[in-house]
Amino acid sequence: MTNHNRQETRIATSGKAPAEITDPAYLFPAFSNNEVLLNKKKNYLPAMGWNSWNAFGSKNSEALTKEIADKLIELGLSDLGYQYVVLDDGCYKSERIDGLLANETVKFPSGFRALSDYIHEKGLLFGMYNDIGTNLFAGGAPATCGFEDVDAET
């Protein structure tokens, strides 16, 4: 069965292939030499934070996400390096609106920008999971296939 929508969505993307990694320091064997990659610095923390999927699956909401952001501060976890609050599957509408990803309005009534502002005001960083396929893991929301450049900009 031919997926005509997939062909149509490819028009919206820049269509550029990822750059080939040729620097030996960043190829797979480099991971076995006990050296840290980023500027070869040691004793730096990896990106740490909270991802909604681990706690709520696709049942997350704006209210729950705000509570988690508050708790990262209240419990002192942000002082220990936990700085990311990441929305995972279950936060998007099942269809794009005017070609853009949109918030699920019942669970995220204020929208992603307002939630992002709330999290940033606490000194935390906000992120959103998506997938390079045509649908997210839970299957109900569109992924970034064909819209990579648009989604990154918006």
N, CA, C and O atoms as a GROMACS GRO file, in nm:
protein
  616
    1MET      N    1   0.084  -0.119   0.000
    1MET     CA    2   0.000   0.000   0.000
    1MET      C    3   0.088   0.124   0.000
    1MET      O    4   0.179   0.134   0.083
    2THR      N    5   0.066   0.216  -0.087
    2THR     CA    6   0.146   0.338  -0.098
    2THR      C    7   0.096   0.441   0.002
    2THR      O    8  -0.024   0.462   0.016
    3ASN      N    9   0.191   0.505   0.072
    3ASN     CA   10   0.155   0.610   0.167
    3ASN      C   11   0.174   0.745   0.098
    3ASN      O   12   0.284   0.800   0.098
    4HIS      N   13   0.067   0.799   0.041
    4HIS     CA   14   0.075   0.925  -0.032
    4HIS      C   15   0.103   1.041   0.061
    4HIS      O   16   0.169   1.137   0.020
    5ASN      N   17   0.056   1.037   0.185
    5ASN     CA   18   0.082   1.145   0.281
    5ASN      C   19   0.230   1.158   0.310
    5ASN      O   20   0.280   1.269   0.326
    6ARG      N   21   0.299   1.048   0.318
    6ARG     CA   22   0.442   1.052   0.348
    6ARG      C   23   0.516   1.129   0.239
    6ARG      O   24   0.602   1.212   0.269
    7GLN      N   25   0.485   1.101   0.113
    7GLN     CA   26   0.549   1.172   0.002
    7GLN      C   27   0.517   1.321   0.011
    7GLN      O   28   0.604   1.405  -0.010
    8GLU      N   29   0.393   1.353   0.042
    8GLU     CA   30   0.351   1.493   0.051
    8GLU      C   31   0.425   1.566   0.163
    8GLU      O   32   0.466   1.680   0.145
    9THR      N   33   0.443   1.501   0.279
    9THR     CA   34   0.508   1.566   0.392
    9THR      C   35   0.656   1.591   0.366
    9THR      O   36   0.712   1.682   0.426
   10ARG      N   37   0.719   1.514   0.282
   10ARG     CA   38   0.862   1.532   0.253
   10ARG      C   39   0.889   1.666   0.185
   10ARG      O   40   1.001   1.717   0.191
   11ILE      N   41   0.791   1.722   0.121
   11ILE     CA   42   0.809   1.850   0.053
   11ILE      C   43   0.841   1.960   0.153
   11ILE      O   44   0.915   2.053   0.121
   12ALA      N   45   0.786   1.953   0.273
   12ALA     CA   46   0.801   2.059   0.372
   12ALA      C   47   0.939   2.062   0.437
   12ALA      O   48   0.975   2.162   0.499
   13THR      N   49   1.016   1.957   0.425
   13THR     CA   50   1.145   1.951   0.494
   13THR      C   51   1.259   2.001   0.405
   13THR      O   52   1.246   2.010   0.283
   14SER      N   53   1.369   2.031   0.471
   14SER     CA   54   1.487   2.074   0.396
   14SER      C   55   1.545   1.959   0.315
   14SER      O   56   1.612   1.982   0.215
   15GLY      N   57   1.519   1.836   0.358
   15GLY     CA   58   1.562   1.719   0.285
   15GLY      C   59   1.711   1.691   0.289
   15GLY      O   60   1.760   1.608   0.212
   16LYS      N   61   1.783   1.759   0.376
   16LYS     CA   62   1.927   1.737   0.383
   16LYS      C   63   1.958   1.613   0.466
   16LYS      O   64   1.900   1.591   0.572
   17ALA      N   65   2.050   1.533   0.416
   17ALA     CA   66   2.095   1.416   0.491
   17ALA      C   67   2.188   1.463   0.602
   17ALA      O   68   2.254   1.566   0.588
   18PRO      N   69   2.195   1.390   0.713
   18PRO     CA   70   2.288   1.429   0.819
   18PRO      C   71   2.431   1.422   0.771
   18PRO      O   72   2.465   1.343   0.683
   19ALA      N   73   2.515   1.507   0.829
   19ALA     CA   74   2.657   1.509   0.790
   19ALA      C   75   2.724   1.380   0.836
   19ALA      O   76   2.695   1.327   0.943
   20GLU      N   77   2.812   1.331   0.753
   20GLU     CA   78   2.886   1.209   0.787
   20GLU      C   79   2.991   1.242   0.893
   20GLU      O   80   3.060   1.344   0.883
   21ILE      N   81   3.002   1.157   0.993
   21ILE     CA   82   3.102   1.175   1.098
   21ILE      C   83   3.233   1.111   1.051
   21ILE      O   84   3.240   0.990   1.030
   22THR      N   85   3.335   1.193   1.035
   22THR     CA   86   3.464   1.142   0.988
   22THR      C   87   3.575   1.160   1.090
   22THR      O   88   3.681   1.099   1.077
   23ASP      N   89   3.553   1.244   1.192
   23ASP     CA   90   3.654   1.266   1.295
   23ASP      C   91   3.664   1.140   1.381
   23ASP      O   92   3.565   1.101   1.443
   24PRO      N   93   3.781   1.075   1.388
   24PRO     CA   94   3.796   0.951   1.465
   24PRO      C   95   3.760   0.967   1.614
   24PRO      O   96   3.723   0.869   1.679
   25ALA      N   97   3.771   1.088   1.666
   25ALA     CA   98   3.738   1.110   1.808
   25ALA      C   99   3.590   1.091   1.836
   25ALA      O  100   3.551   1.071   1.951
   26TYR      N  101   3.506   1.098   1.732
   26TYR     CA  102   3.363   1.087   1.751
   26TYR      C  103   3.303   0.959   1.691
   26TYR      O  104   3.182   0.942   1.693
   27LEU      N  105   3.385   0.872   1.639
   27LEU     CA  106   3.338   0.745   1.588
   27LEU      C  107   3.323   0.645   1.701
   27LEU      O  108   3.381   0.663   1.808
   28PHE      N  109   3.248   0.540   1.679
   28PHE     CA  110   3.218   0.443   1.784
   28PHE      C  111   3.341   0.393   1.863
   28PHE      O  112   3.333   0.388   1.986
   29PRO      N  113   3.452   0.357   1.800
   29PRO     CA  114   3.566   0.308   1.878
   29PRO      C  115   3.620   0.409   1.980
   29PRO      O  116   3.683   0.369   2.078
   30ALA      N  117   3.594   0.539   1.957
   30ALA     CA  118   3.642   0.642   2.050
   30ALA      C  119   3.580   0.628   2.188
   30ALA      O  120   3.635   0.677   2.287
   31PHE      N  121   3.465   0.561   2.196
   31PHE     CA  122   3.398   0.546   2.325
   31PHE      C  123   3.469   0.445   2.416
   31PHE      O  124   3.441   0.441   2.535
   32SER      N  125   3.558   0.365   2.362
   32SER     CA  126   3.624   0.262   2.442
   32SER      C  127   3.761   0.306   2.495
   32SER      O  128   3.831   0.226   2.556
   33ASN      N  129   3.799   0.432   2.473
   33ASN     CA  130   3.932   0.475   2.517
   33ASN      C  131   3.930   0.549   2.652
   33ASN      O  132   4.031   0.608   2.691
   34ASN      N  133   3.818   0.544   2.723
   34ASN     CA  134   3.802   0.606   2.855
   34ASN      C  135   3.820   0.757   2.854
   34ASN      O  136   3.849   0.815   2.959
   35GLU      N  137   3.803   0.821   2.743
   35GLU     CA  138   3.810   0.966   2.735
   35GLU      C  139   3.669   1.022   2.718
   35GLU      O  140   3.585   0.962   2.651
   36VAL      N  141   3.645   1.137   2.779
   36VAL     CA  142   3.517   1.205   2.764
   36VAL      C  143   3.524   1.285   2.634
   36VAL      O  144   3.625   1.349   2.606
   37LEU      N  145   3.416   1.283   2.555
   37LEU     CA  146   3.421   1.345   2.423
   37LEU      C  147   3.422   1.498   2.424
   37LEU      O  148   3.511   1.559   2.365
   38LEU      N  149   3.327   1.560   2.488
   38LEU     CA  150   3.312   1.704   2.478
   38LEU      C  151   3.433   1.776   2.533
   38LEU      O  152   3.449   1.788   2.654
   39ASN      N  153   3.517   1.823   2.446
   39ASN     CA  154   3.641   1.892   2.483
   39ASN      C  155   3.728   1.811   2.577
   39ASN      O  156   3.814   1.866   2.645
   40LYS      N  157   3.707   1.682   2.581
   40LYS     CA  158   3.786   1.590   2.664
   40LYS      C  159   3.787   1.631   2.811
   40LYS      O  160   3.886   1.608   2.881
   41LYS      N  161   3.678   1.692   2.859
   41LYS     CA  162   3.669   1.733   2.998
   41LYS      C  163   3.609   1.621   3.081
   41LYS      O  164   3.517   1.552   3.036
   42LYS      N  165   3.660   1.604   3.201
   42LYS     CA  166   3.607   1.503   3.292
   42LYS      C  167   3.532   1.571   3.406
   42LYS      O  168   3.545   1.692   3.426
   43ASN      N  169   3.454   1.493   3.479
   43ASN     CA  170   3.379   1.539   3.596
   43ASN      C  171   3.268   1.637   3.562
   43ASN      O  172   3.234   1.722   3.644
   44TYR      N  173   3.211   1.627   3.444
   44TYR     CA  174   3.096   1.706   3.406
   44TYR      C  175   2.974   1.614   3.407
   44TYR      O  176   2.984   1.496   3.370
   45LEU      N  177   2.861   1.668   3.449
   45LEU     CA  178   2.739   1.589   3.453
   45LEU      C  179   2.678   1.574   3.314
   45LEU      O  180   2.691   1.664   3.231
   46PRO      N  181   2.613   1.462   3.289
   46PRO     CA  182   2.536   1.451   3.165
   46PRO      C  183   2.410   1.536   3.177
   46PRO      O  184   2.378   1.584   3.286
   47ALA      N  185   2.339   1.554   3.069
   47ALA     CA  186   2.211   1.624   3.076
   47ALA      C  187   2.120   1.546   3.170
   47ALA      O  188   2.097   1.427   3.151
   48MET      N  189   2.068   1.615   3.271
   48MET     CA  190   1.982   1.547   3.369
   48MET      C  191   1.852   1.624   3.383
   48MET      O  192   1.848   1.747   3.374
   49GLY      N  193   1.745   1.550   3.406
   49GLY     CA  194   1.616   1.613   3.424
   49GLY      C  195   1.507   1.510   3.437
   49GLY      O  196   1.530   1.399   3.484
   50TRP      N  197   1.387   1.549   3.396
   50TRP     CA  198   1.269   1.466   3.411
   50TRP      C  199   1.200   1.455   3.276
   50TRP      O  200   1.189   1.554   3.203
   51ASN      N  201   1.154   1.336   3.242
   51ASN     CA  202   1.082   1.310   3.120
   51ASN      C  203   0.944   1.256   3.156
   51ASN      O  204   0.932   1.162   3.234
   52SER      N  205   0.841   1.315   3.100
   52SER     CA  206   0.704   1.280   3.137
   52SER      C  207   0.668   1.134   3.110
   52SER      O  208   0.584   1.078   3.181
   53TRP      N  209   0.730   1.071   3.011
   53TRP     CA  210   0.693   0.934   2.977
   53TRP      C  211   0.721   0.838   3.092
   53TRP      O  212   0.641   0.748   3.119
   54ASN      N  213   0.832   0.857   3.159
   54ASN     CA  214   0.872   0.765   3.266
   54ASN      C  215   0.772   0.762   3.380
   54ASN      O  216   0.755   0.660   3.446
   55ALA      N  217   0.705   0.873   3.404
   55ALA     CA  218   0.609   0.879   3.514
   55ALA      C  219   0.465   0.858   3.469
   55ALA      O  220   0.388   0.790   3.537
   56PHE      N  221   0.429   0.916   3.356
   56PHE     CA  222   0.287   0.921   3.319
   56PHE      C  223   0.253   0.859   3.184
   56PHE      O  224   0.135   0.850   3.149
   57GLY      N  225   0.352   0.816   3.108
   57GLY     CA  226   0.322   0.767   2.974
   57GLY      C  227   0.256   0.877   2.894
   57GLY      O  228   0.302   0.991   2.896
   58SER      N  229   0.149   0.846   2.825
   58SER     CA  230   0.080   0.948   2.746
   58SER      C  231  -0.031   1.017   2.826
   58SER      O  232  -0.114   1.087   2.769
   59LYS      N  233  -0.033   0.997   2.957
   59LYS     CA  234  -0.136   1.057   3.042
   59LYS      C  235  -0.088   1.184   3.113
   59LYS      O  236  -0.149   1.227   3.211
   60ASN      N  237   0.021   1.243   3.066
   60ASN     CA  238   0.072   1.364   3.126
   60ASN      C  239  -0.022   1.481   3.098
   60ASN      O  240  -0.107   1.474   3.009
   61SER      N  241  -0.007   1.589   3.176
   61SER     CA  242  -0.087   1.709   3.156
   61SER      C  243  -0.005   1.832   3.192
   61SER      O  244   0.103   1.821   3.250
   62GLU      N  245  -0.058   1.946   3.157
   62GLU     CA  246   0.008   2.072   3.192
   62GLU      C  247   0.022   2.086   3.343
   62GLU      O  248   0.128   2.123   3.393
   63ALA      N  249  -0.084   2.054   3.416
   63ALA     CA  250  -0.080   2.066   3.563
   63ALA      C  251   0.027   1.974   3.623
   63ALA      O  252   0.102   2.016   3.712
   64LEU      N  253   0.034   1.850   3.576
   64LEU     CA  254   0.135   1.758   3.628
   64LEU      C  255   0.276   1.805   3.594
   64LEU      O  256   0.366   1.795   3.677
   65THR      N  257   0.294   1.858   3.474
   65THR     CA  258   0.426   1.904   3.432
   65THR      C  259   0.469   2.023   3.518
   65THR      O  260   0.586   2.032   3.557
   66LYS      N  261   0.377   2.114   3.548
   66LYS     CA  262   0.409   2.228   3.635
   66LYS      C  263   0.445   2.180   3.776
   66LYS      O  264   0.538   2.232   3.838
   67GLU      N  265   0.372   2.082   3.825
   67GLU     CA  266   0.403   2.028   3.958
   67GLU      C  267   0.542   1.967   3.961
   67GLU      O  268   0.615   1.984   4.059
   68ILE      N  269   0.580   1.898   3.857
   68ILE     CA  270   0.714   1.837   3.851
   68ILE      C  271   0.820   1.946   3.849
   68ILE      O  272   0.920   1.936   3.919
   69ALA      N  273   0.800   2.050   3.769
   69ALA     CA  274   0.896   2.162   3.765
   69ALA      C  275   0.910   2.224   3.903
   69ALA      O  276   1.021   2.253   3.948
   70ASP      N  277   0.798   2.244   3.971
   70ASP     CA  278   0.800   2.299   4.107
   70ASP      C  279   0.879   2.209   4.201
   70ASP      O  280   0.957   2.258   4.283
   71LYS      N  281   0.858   2.078   4.190
   71LYS     CA  282   0.926   1.982   4.278
   71LYS      C  283   1.076   1.976   4.253
   71LYS      O  284   1.154   1.958   4.347
   72LEU      N  285   1.119   1.990   4.126
   72LEU     CA  286   1.263   1.991   4.099
   72LEU      C  287   1.331   2.104   4.176
   72LEU      O  288   1.443   2.089   4.224
   73ILE      N  289   1.263   2.217   4.188
   73ILE     CA  290   1.316   2.331   4.264
   73ILE      C  291   1.302   2.305   4.414
   73ILE      O  292   1.400   2.316   4.489
   74GLU      N  293   1.181   2.271   4.458
   74GLU     CA  294   1.150   2.252   4.600
   74GLU      C  295   1.238   2.146   4.666
   74GLU      O  296   1.282   2.165   4.780
   75LEU      N  297   1.264   2.038   4.598
   75LEU     CA  298   1.344   1.930   4.654
   75LEU      C  299   1.495   1.951   4.638
   75LEU      O  300   1.575   1.869   4.683
   76GLY      N  301   1.533   2.061   4.574
   76GLY     CA  302   1.674   2.091   4.556
   76GLY      C  303   1.741   2.011   4.444
   76GLY      O  304   1.863   2.012   4.431
   77LEU      N  305   1.661   1.943   4.364
   77LEU     CA  306   1.718   1.864   4.256
   77LEU      C  307   1.783   1.951   4.150
   77LEU      O  308   1.881   1.911   4.086
   78SER      N  309   1.729   2.071   4.129
   78SER     CA  310   1.790   2.161   4.031
   78SER      C  311   1.930   2.202   4.075
   78SER      O  312   2.017   2.224   3.991
   79ASP      N  313   1.953   2.212   4.206
   79ASP     CA  314   2.086   2.246   4.257
   79ASP      C  315   2.186   2.132   4.236
   79ASP      O  316   2.307   2.154   4.240
   80LEU      N  317   2.135   2.012   4.215
   80LEU     CA  318   2.220   1.896   4.192
   80LEU      C  319   2.244   1.868   4.043
   80LEU      O  320   2.313   1.773   4.006
   81GLY      N  321   2.186   1.953   3.959
   81GLY     CA  322   2.209   1.938   3.815
   81GLY      C  323   2.088   1.895   3.735
   81GLY      O  324   2.096   1.888   3.612
   82TYR      N  325   1.978   1.866   3.800
   82TYR     CA  326   1.857   1.829   3.727
   82TYR      C  327   1.794   1.957   3.673
   82TYR      O  328   1.733   2.032   3.749
   83GLN      N  329   1.810   1.981   3.544
   83GLN     CA  330   1.764   2.109   3.489
   83GLN      C  331   1.663   2.097   3.376
   83GLN      O  332   1.604   2.198   3.337
   84TYR      N  333   1.640   1.978   3.322
   84TYR     CA  334   1.551   1.962   3.208
   84TYR      C  335   1.414   1.909   3.250
   84TYR      O  336   1.403   1.817   3.330
   85VAL      N  337   1.309   1.969   3.192
   85VAL     CA  338   1.172   1.917   3.202
   85VAL      C  339   1.132   1.889   3.057
   85VAL      O  340   1.122   1.981   2.976
   86VAL      N  341   1.108   1.761   3.026
   86VAL     CA  342   1.084   1.721   2.887
   86VAL      C  343   0.946   1.656   2.874
   86VAL      O  344   0.915   1.560   2.943
   87LEU      N  345   0.865   1.711   2.783
   87LEU     CA  346   0.737   1.649   2.750
   87LEU      C  347   0.762   1.537   2.652
   87LEU      O  348   0.840   1.551   2.558
   88ASP      N  349   0.696   1.426   2.674
   88ASP     CA  350   0.708   1.312   2.584
   88ASP      C  351   0.575   1.292   2.514
   88ASP      O  352   0.495   1.385   2.504
   89ASP      N  353   0.552   1.175   2.466
   89ASP     CA  354   0.432   1.139   2.391
   89ASP      C  355   0.305   1.173   2.469
   89ASP      O  356   0.304   1.173   2.592
   90GLY      N  357   0.198   1.202   2.397
   90GLY     CA  358   0.069   1.226   2.460
   90GLY      C  359   0.038   1.373   2.483
   90GLY      O  360  -0.062   1.406   2.547
   91CYS      N  361   0.121   1.463   2.432
   91CYS     CA  362   0.097   1.605   2.454
   91CYS      C  363   0.048   1.677   2.328
   91CYS      O  364   0.002   1.791   2.335
   92TYR      N  365   0.059   1.611   2.212
   92TYR     CA  366   0.022   1.674   2.085
   92TYR      C  367  -0.119   1.636   2.041
   92TYR      O  368  -0.170   1.530   2.078
   93LYS      N  369  -0.179   1.723   1.961
   93LYS     CA  370  -0.304   1.686   1.894
   93LYS      C  371  -0.274   1.575   1.795
   93LYS      O  372  -0.159   1.555   1.757
   94SER      N  373  -0.376   1.502   1.754
   94SER     CA  374  -0.356   1.389   1.664
   94SER      C  375  -0.327   1.432   1.520
   94SER      O  376  -0.284   1.350   1.438
   95GLU      N  377  -0.349   1.558   1.488
   95GLU     CA  378  -0.321   1.611   1.354
   95GLU      C  379  -0.249   1.744   1.367
   95GLU      O  380  -0.268   1.816   1.466
   96ARG      N  381  -0.168   1.777   1.270
   96ARG     CA  382  -0.103   1.908   1.265
   96ARG      C  383  -0.208   2.015   1.235
   96ARG      O  384  -0.308   1.989   1.168
   97ILE      N  385  -0.183   2.135   1.284
   97ILE     CA  386  -0.269   2.249   1.254
   97ILE      C  387  -0.187   2.345   1.169
   97ILE      O  388  -0.083   2.394   1.213
   98ASP      N  389  -0.234   2.372   1.047
   98ASP     CA  390  -0.161   2.457   0.952
   98ASP      C  391  -0.017   2.411   0.934
   98ASP      O  392   0.074   2.492   0.920
   99GLY      N  393   0.004   2.278   0.935
   99GLY     CA  394   0.136   2.222   0.914
   99GLY      C  395   0.225   2.218   1.037
   99GLY      O  396   0.340   2.175   1.029
  100LEU      N  397   0.174   2.264   1.150
  100LEU     CA  398   0.255   2.270   1.273
  100LEU      C  399   0.202   2.174   1.378
  100LEU      O  400   0.083   2.144   1.383
  101LEU      N  401   0.293   2.126   1.462
  101LEU     CA  402   0.252   2.048   1.579
  101LEU      C  403   0.172   2.140   1.670
  101LEU      O  404   0.202   2.259   1.681
  102ALA      N  405   0.072   2.086   1.736
  102ALA     CA  406  -0.013   2.166   1.825
  102ALA      C  407  -0.037   2.090   1.954
  102ALA      O  408  -0.040   1.966   1.956
  103ASN      N  409  -0.056   2.165   2.061
  103ASN     CA  410  -0.081   2.103   2.192
  103ASN      C  411  -0.220   2.042   2.198
  103ASN      O  412  -0.314   2.091   2.136
  104GLU      N  413  -0.230   1.932   2.273
  104GLU     CA  414  -0.357   1.868   2.301
  104GLU      C  415  -0.428   1.963   2.398
  104GLU      O  416  -0.381   1.981   2.511
  105THR      N  417  -0.538   2.024   2.357
  105THR     CA  418  -0.596   2.137   2.430
  105THR      C  419  -0.663   2.101   2.562
  105THR      O  420  -0.674   2.188   2.649
  106VAL      N  421  -0.706   1.979   2.581
  106VAL     CA  422  -0.766   1.942   2.709
  106VAL      C  423  -0.657   1.924   2.815
  106VAL      O  424  -0.670   1.975   2.926
  107LYS      N  425  -0.551   1.854   2.780
  107LYS     CA  426  -0.444   1.827   2.876
  107LYS      C  427  -0.346   1.943   2.890
  107LYS      O  428  -0.283   1.958   2.995
  108PHE      N  429  -0.331   2.024   2.787
  108PHE     CA  430  -0.238   2.137   2.787
  108PHE      C  431  -0.310   2.264   2.741
  108PHE      O  432  -0.280   2.317   2.634
  109PRO      N  433  -0.406   2.312   2.822
  109PRO     CA  434  -0.493   2.421   2.778
  109PRO      C  435  -0.422   2.554   2.753
  109PRO      O  436  -0.470   2.634   2.671
  110SER      N  437  -0.312   2.581   2.819
  110SER     CA  438  -0.244   2.709   2.801
  110SER      C  439  -0.149   2.708   2.682
  110SER      O  440  -0.102   2.813   2.639
  111GLY      N  441  -0.120   2.590   2.629
  111GLY     CA  442  -0.030   2.578   2.516
  111GLY      C  443   0.114   2.558   2.558
  111GLY      O  444   0.151   2.578   2.674
  112PHE      N  445   0.195   2.516   2.462
  112PHE     CA  446   0.335   2.484   2.489
  112PHE      C  447   0.417   2.608   2.523
  112PHE      O  448   0.507   2.601   2.608
  113ARG      N  449   0.389   2.721   2.459
  113ARG     CA  450   0.467   2.843   2.486
  113ARG      C  451   0.449   2.886   2.633
  113ARG      O  452   0.548   2.918   2.700
  114ALA      N  453   0.328   2.886   2.682
  114ALA     CA  454   0.302   2.926   2.820
  114ALA      C  455   0.368   2.828   2.918
  114ALA      O  456   0.423   2.870   3.019
  115LEU      N  457   0.363   2.700   2.888
  115LEU     CA  458   0.426   2.601   2.974
  115LEU      C  459   0.578   2.618   2.972
  115LEU      O  460   0.643   2.609   3.076
  116SER      N  461   0.633   2.641   2.854
  116SER     CA  462   0.776   2.665   2.841
  116SER      C  463   0.817   2.789   2.921
  116SER      O  464   0.918   2.786   2.991
  117ASP      N  465   0.740   2.895   2.912
  117ASP     CA  466   0.770   3.017   2.988
  117ASP      C  467   0.768   2.990   3.138
  117ASP      O  468   0.854   3.038   3.211
  118TYR      N  469   0.670   2.914   3.184
  118TYR     CA  470   0.659   2.880   3.327
  118TYR      C  471   0.785   2.806   3.374
  118TYR      O  472   0.841   2.838   3.479
  119ILE      N  473   0.828   2.710   3.296
  119ILE     CA  474   0.946   2.630   3.332
  119ILE      C  475   1.073   2.715   3.326
  119ILE      O  476   1.158   2.706   3.415
  120HIS      N  477   1.086   2.797   3.223
  120HIS     CA  478   1.204   2.883   3.211
  120HIS      C  479   1.212   2.985   3.325
  120HIS      O  480   1.321   3.018   3.372
  121GLU      N  481   1.096   3.036   3.369
  121GLU     CA  482   1.094   3.132   3.480
  121GLU      C  483   1.150   3.071   3.608
  121GLU      O  484   1.194   3.144   3.698
  122LYS      N  485   1.149   2.942   3.619
  122LYS     CA  486   1.204   2.872   3.735
  122LYS      C  487   1.354   2.846   3.719
  122LYS      O  488   1.417   2.789   3.809
  123GLY      N  489   1.410   2.885   3.606
  123GLY     CA  490   1.552   2.862   3.580
  123GLY      C  491   1.580   2.724   3.526
  123GLY      O  492   1.695   2.681   3.522
  124LEU      N  493   1.476   2.654   3.483
  124LEU     CA  494   1.490   2.520   3.426
  124LEU      C  495   1.484   2.528   3.273
  124LEU      O  496   1.448   2.632   3.218
  125LEU      N  497   1.519   2.420   3.208
  125LEU     CA  498   1.514   2.412   3.062
  125LEU      C  499   1.398   2.324   3.020
  125LEU      O  500   1.365   2.226   3.088
  126PHE      N  501   1.336   2.358   2.908
  126PHE     CA  502   1.218   2.287   2.860
  126PHE      C  503   1.251   2.216   2.730
  126PHE      O  504   1.316   2.273   2.642
  127GLY      N  505   1.206   2.093   2.717
  127GLY     CA  506   1.227   2.017   2.596
  127GLY      C  507   1.103   1.939   2.559
  127GLY      O  508   1.014   1.916   2.642
  128MET      N  509   1.097   1.898   2.433
  128MET     CA  510   0.985   1.820   2.385
  128MET      C  511   1.037   1.704   2.302
  128MET      O  512   1.116   1.722   2.209
  129TYR      N  513   0.991   1.585   2.336
  129TYR     CA  514   1.027   1.465   2.260
  129TYR      C  515   0.947   1.461   2.131
  129TYR      O  516   0.831   1.502   2.126
  130ASN      N  517   1.011   1.411   2.028
  130ASN     CA  518   0.940   1.373   1.908
  130ASN      C  519   1.016   1.260   1.843
  130ASN      O  520   1.116   1.214   1.898
  131ASP      N  521   0.974   1.216   1.729
  131ASP     CA  522   1.028   1.099   1.664
  131ASP      C  523   1.047   1.129   1.517
  131ASP      O  524   0.972   1.208   1.459
  132ILE      N  525   1.147   1.068   1.455
  132ILE     CA  526   1.170   1.093   1.313
  132ILE      C  527   1.078   1.013   1.223
  132ILE      O  528   1.086   1.023   1.100
  133GLY      N  529   0.991   0.934   1.281
  133GLY     CA  530   0.896   0.855   1.201
  133GLY      C  531   0.776   0.938   1.162
  133GLY      O  532   0.780   1.061   1.162
  134THR      N  533   0.667   0.870   1.129
  134THR     CA  534   0.544   0.939   1.090
  134THR      C  535   0.447   0.953   1.206
  134THR      O  536   0.357   1.037   1.200
  135ASN      N  537   0.464   0.874   1.311
  135ASN     CA  538   0.381   0.884   1.431
  135ASN      C  539   0.469   0.861   1.553
  135ASN      O  540   0.572   0.794   1.546
  136LEU      N  541   0.426   0.917   1.666
  136LEU     CA  542   0.499   0.894   1.790
  136LEU      C  543   0.475   0.753   1.839
  136LEU      O  544   0.394   0.679   1.783
  137PHE      N  545   0.546   0.715   1.943
  137PHE     CA  546   0.544   0.578   1.995
  137PHE      C  547   0.402   0.530   2.026
  137PHE      O  548   0.365   0.420   1.987
  138ALA      N  549   0.324   0.612   2.095
  138ALA     CA  550   0.189   0.572   2.131
  138ALA      C  551   0.096   0.570   2.009
  138ALA      O  552  -0.016   0.520   2.016
  139GLY      N  553   0.143   0.624   1.896
  139GLY     CA  554   0.072   0.612   1.770
  139GLY      C  555  -0.034   0.715   1.739
  139GLY      O  556  -0.083   0.719   1.626
  140GLY      N  557  -0.070   0.798   1.834
  140GLY     CA  558  -0.180   0.890   1.810
  140GLY      C  559  -0.142   1.027   1.760
  140GLY      O  560  -0.228   1.102   1.715
  141ALA      N  561  -0.014   1.063   1.767
  141ALA     CA  562   0.026   1.198   1.729
  141ALA      C  563   0.128   1.194   1.616
  141ALA      O  564   0.202   1.097   1.602
  142PRO      N  565   0.130   1.300   1.536
  142PRO     CA  566   0.226   1.303   1.426
  142PRO      C  567   0.369   1.321   1.477
  142PRO      O  568   0.392   1.385   1.579
  143ALA      N  569   0.462   1.265   1.404
  143ALA     CA  570   0.604   1.281   1.437
  143ALA      C  571   0.664   1.382   1.339
  143ALA      O  572   0.591   1.452   1.269
  144THR      N  573   0.795   1.390   1.334
  144THR     CA  574   0.860   1.495   1.256
  144THR      C  575   0.893   1.459   1.112
  144THR      O  576   0.940   1.544   1.037
  145CYS      N  577   0.869   1.335   1.070
  145CYS     CA  578   0.906   1.293   0.935
  145CYS      C  579   0.851   1.390   0.830
  145CYS      O  580   0.730   1.408   0.817
  146GLY      N  581   0.942   1.453   0.757
  146GLY     CA  582   0.904   1.548   0.656
  146GLY      C  583   0.887   1.690   0.706
  146GLY      O  584   0.867   1.782   0.626
  147PHE      N  585   0.894   1.709   0.836
  147PHE     CA  586   0.874   1.842   0.895
  147PHE      C  587   0.988   1.878   0.989
  147PHE      O  588   0.971   1.963   1.076
  148GLU      N  589   1.104   1.815   0.975
  148GLU     CA  590   1.215   1.833   1.068
  148GLU      C  591   1.253   1.981   1.083
  148GLU      O  592   1.267   2.030   1.195
  149ASP      N  593   1.270   2.050   0.971
  149ASP     CA  594   1.312   2.190   0.978
  149ASP      C  595   1.203   2.278   1.036
  149ASP      O  596   1.232   2.368   1.115
  150VAL      N  597   1.078   2.256   0.998
  150VAL     CA  598   0.966   2.335   1.049
  150VAL      C  599   0.953   2.314   1.200
  150VAL      O  600   0.937   2.411   1.274
  151ASP      N  601   0.958   2.190   1.245
  151ASP     CA  602   0.942   2.161   1.388
  151ASP      C  603   1.056   2.219   1.471
  151ASP      O  604   1.034   2.267   1.582
  152ALA      N  605   1.177   2.214   1.418
  152ALA     CA  606   1.291   2.269   1.491
  152ALA      C  607   1.279   2.420   1.506
  152ALA      O  608   1.321   2.476   1.607
  153GLU      N  609   1.224   2.486   1.407
  153GLU     CA  610   1.209   2.631   1.412
  153GLU      C  611   1.092   2.678   1.494
  153GLU      O  612   1.092   2.790   1.544
  154THR      N  613   0.990   2.594   1.510
  154THR     CA  614   0.870   2.638   1.578
  154THR      C  615   0.854   2.570   1.711
  154THR      O  616   0.757   2.596   1.783
   0.00000   0.00000   0.00000
